[in-house]
Short mmCIF file of C-alpha atoms in Angstrom, two decimals:
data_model
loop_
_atom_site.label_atom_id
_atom_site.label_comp_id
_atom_site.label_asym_id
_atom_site.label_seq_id
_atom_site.Cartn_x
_atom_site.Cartn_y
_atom_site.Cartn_z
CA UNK A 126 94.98 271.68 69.18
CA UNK A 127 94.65 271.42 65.51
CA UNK A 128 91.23 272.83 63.95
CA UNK A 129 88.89 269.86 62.06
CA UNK A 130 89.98 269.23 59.17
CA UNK A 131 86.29 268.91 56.65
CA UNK A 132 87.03 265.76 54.54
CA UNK A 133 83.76 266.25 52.27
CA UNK A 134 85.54 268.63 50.10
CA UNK A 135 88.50 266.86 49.71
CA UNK A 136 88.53 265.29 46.05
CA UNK A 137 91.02 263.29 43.90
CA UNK A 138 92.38 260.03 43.23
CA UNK A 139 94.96 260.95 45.65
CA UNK A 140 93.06 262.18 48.26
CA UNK A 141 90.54 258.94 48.29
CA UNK A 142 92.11 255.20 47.71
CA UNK A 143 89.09 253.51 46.11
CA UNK A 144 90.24 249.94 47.30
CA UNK A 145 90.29 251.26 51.15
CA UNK A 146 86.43 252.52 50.56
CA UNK A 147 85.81 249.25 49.10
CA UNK A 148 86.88 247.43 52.31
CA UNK A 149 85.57 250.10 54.68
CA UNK A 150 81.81 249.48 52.83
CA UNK A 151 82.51 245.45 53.43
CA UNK A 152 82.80 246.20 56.80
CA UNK A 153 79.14 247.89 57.11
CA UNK A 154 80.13 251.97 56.47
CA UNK A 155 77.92 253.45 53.85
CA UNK A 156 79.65 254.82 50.52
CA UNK A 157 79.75 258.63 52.34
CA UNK A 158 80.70 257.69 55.60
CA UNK A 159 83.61 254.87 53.93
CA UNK A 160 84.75 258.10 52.04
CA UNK A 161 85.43 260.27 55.09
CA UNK A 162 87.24 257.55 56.55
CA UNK A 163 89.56 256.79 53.72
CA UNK A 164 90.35 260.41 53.08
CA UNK A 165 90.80 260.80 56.79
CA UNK A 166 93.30 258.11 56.66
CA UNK A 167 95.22 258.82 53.50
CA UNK A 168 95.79 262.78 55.50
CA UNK A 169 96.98 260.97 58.39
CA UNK A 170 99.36 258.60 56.12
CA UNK A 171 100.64 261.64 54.30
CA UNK A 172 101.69 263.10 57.58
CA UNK A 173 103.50 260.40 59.02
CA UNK A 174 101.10 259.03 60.98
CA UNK A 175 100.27 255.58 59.17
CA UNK A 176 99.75 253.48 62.46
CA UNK A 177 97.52 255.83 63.59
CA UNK A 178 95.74 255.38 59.94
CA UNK A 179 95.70 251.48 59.42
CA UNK A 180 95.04 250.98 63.66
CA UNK A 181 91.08 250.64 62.59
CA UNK A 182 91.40 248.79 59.02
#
């Protein structure tokens, strides 16, 4: 099993897509919590795993 993986201290424009916050905050996620998310789903889209990534958007 792979260990958590703490998205608070990832940073960078690559690591969080601003537009995917944006929409995540539309759909009722405060700004931290719409963060998380999109930086948990741009790791899972670098590693291959975009449907797993876009299944909740």
């Amino acid at each position: 099993m792979e260990p958590e993986r703490n998205y608070f201290n990832i940073k960078g424009p690559e690591e969080i897509n601003r537009e995917m916050v944006d929409e995540l905050m539309a759909g009722g996620m405060t700004k931290e919590e719409a963060e998380k998310e999109a930086a948990r789903r741009m790791d899972l889209r670098k590693r291959g795993m975009r449907e797993e990534a876009d299944k909740n958007l």
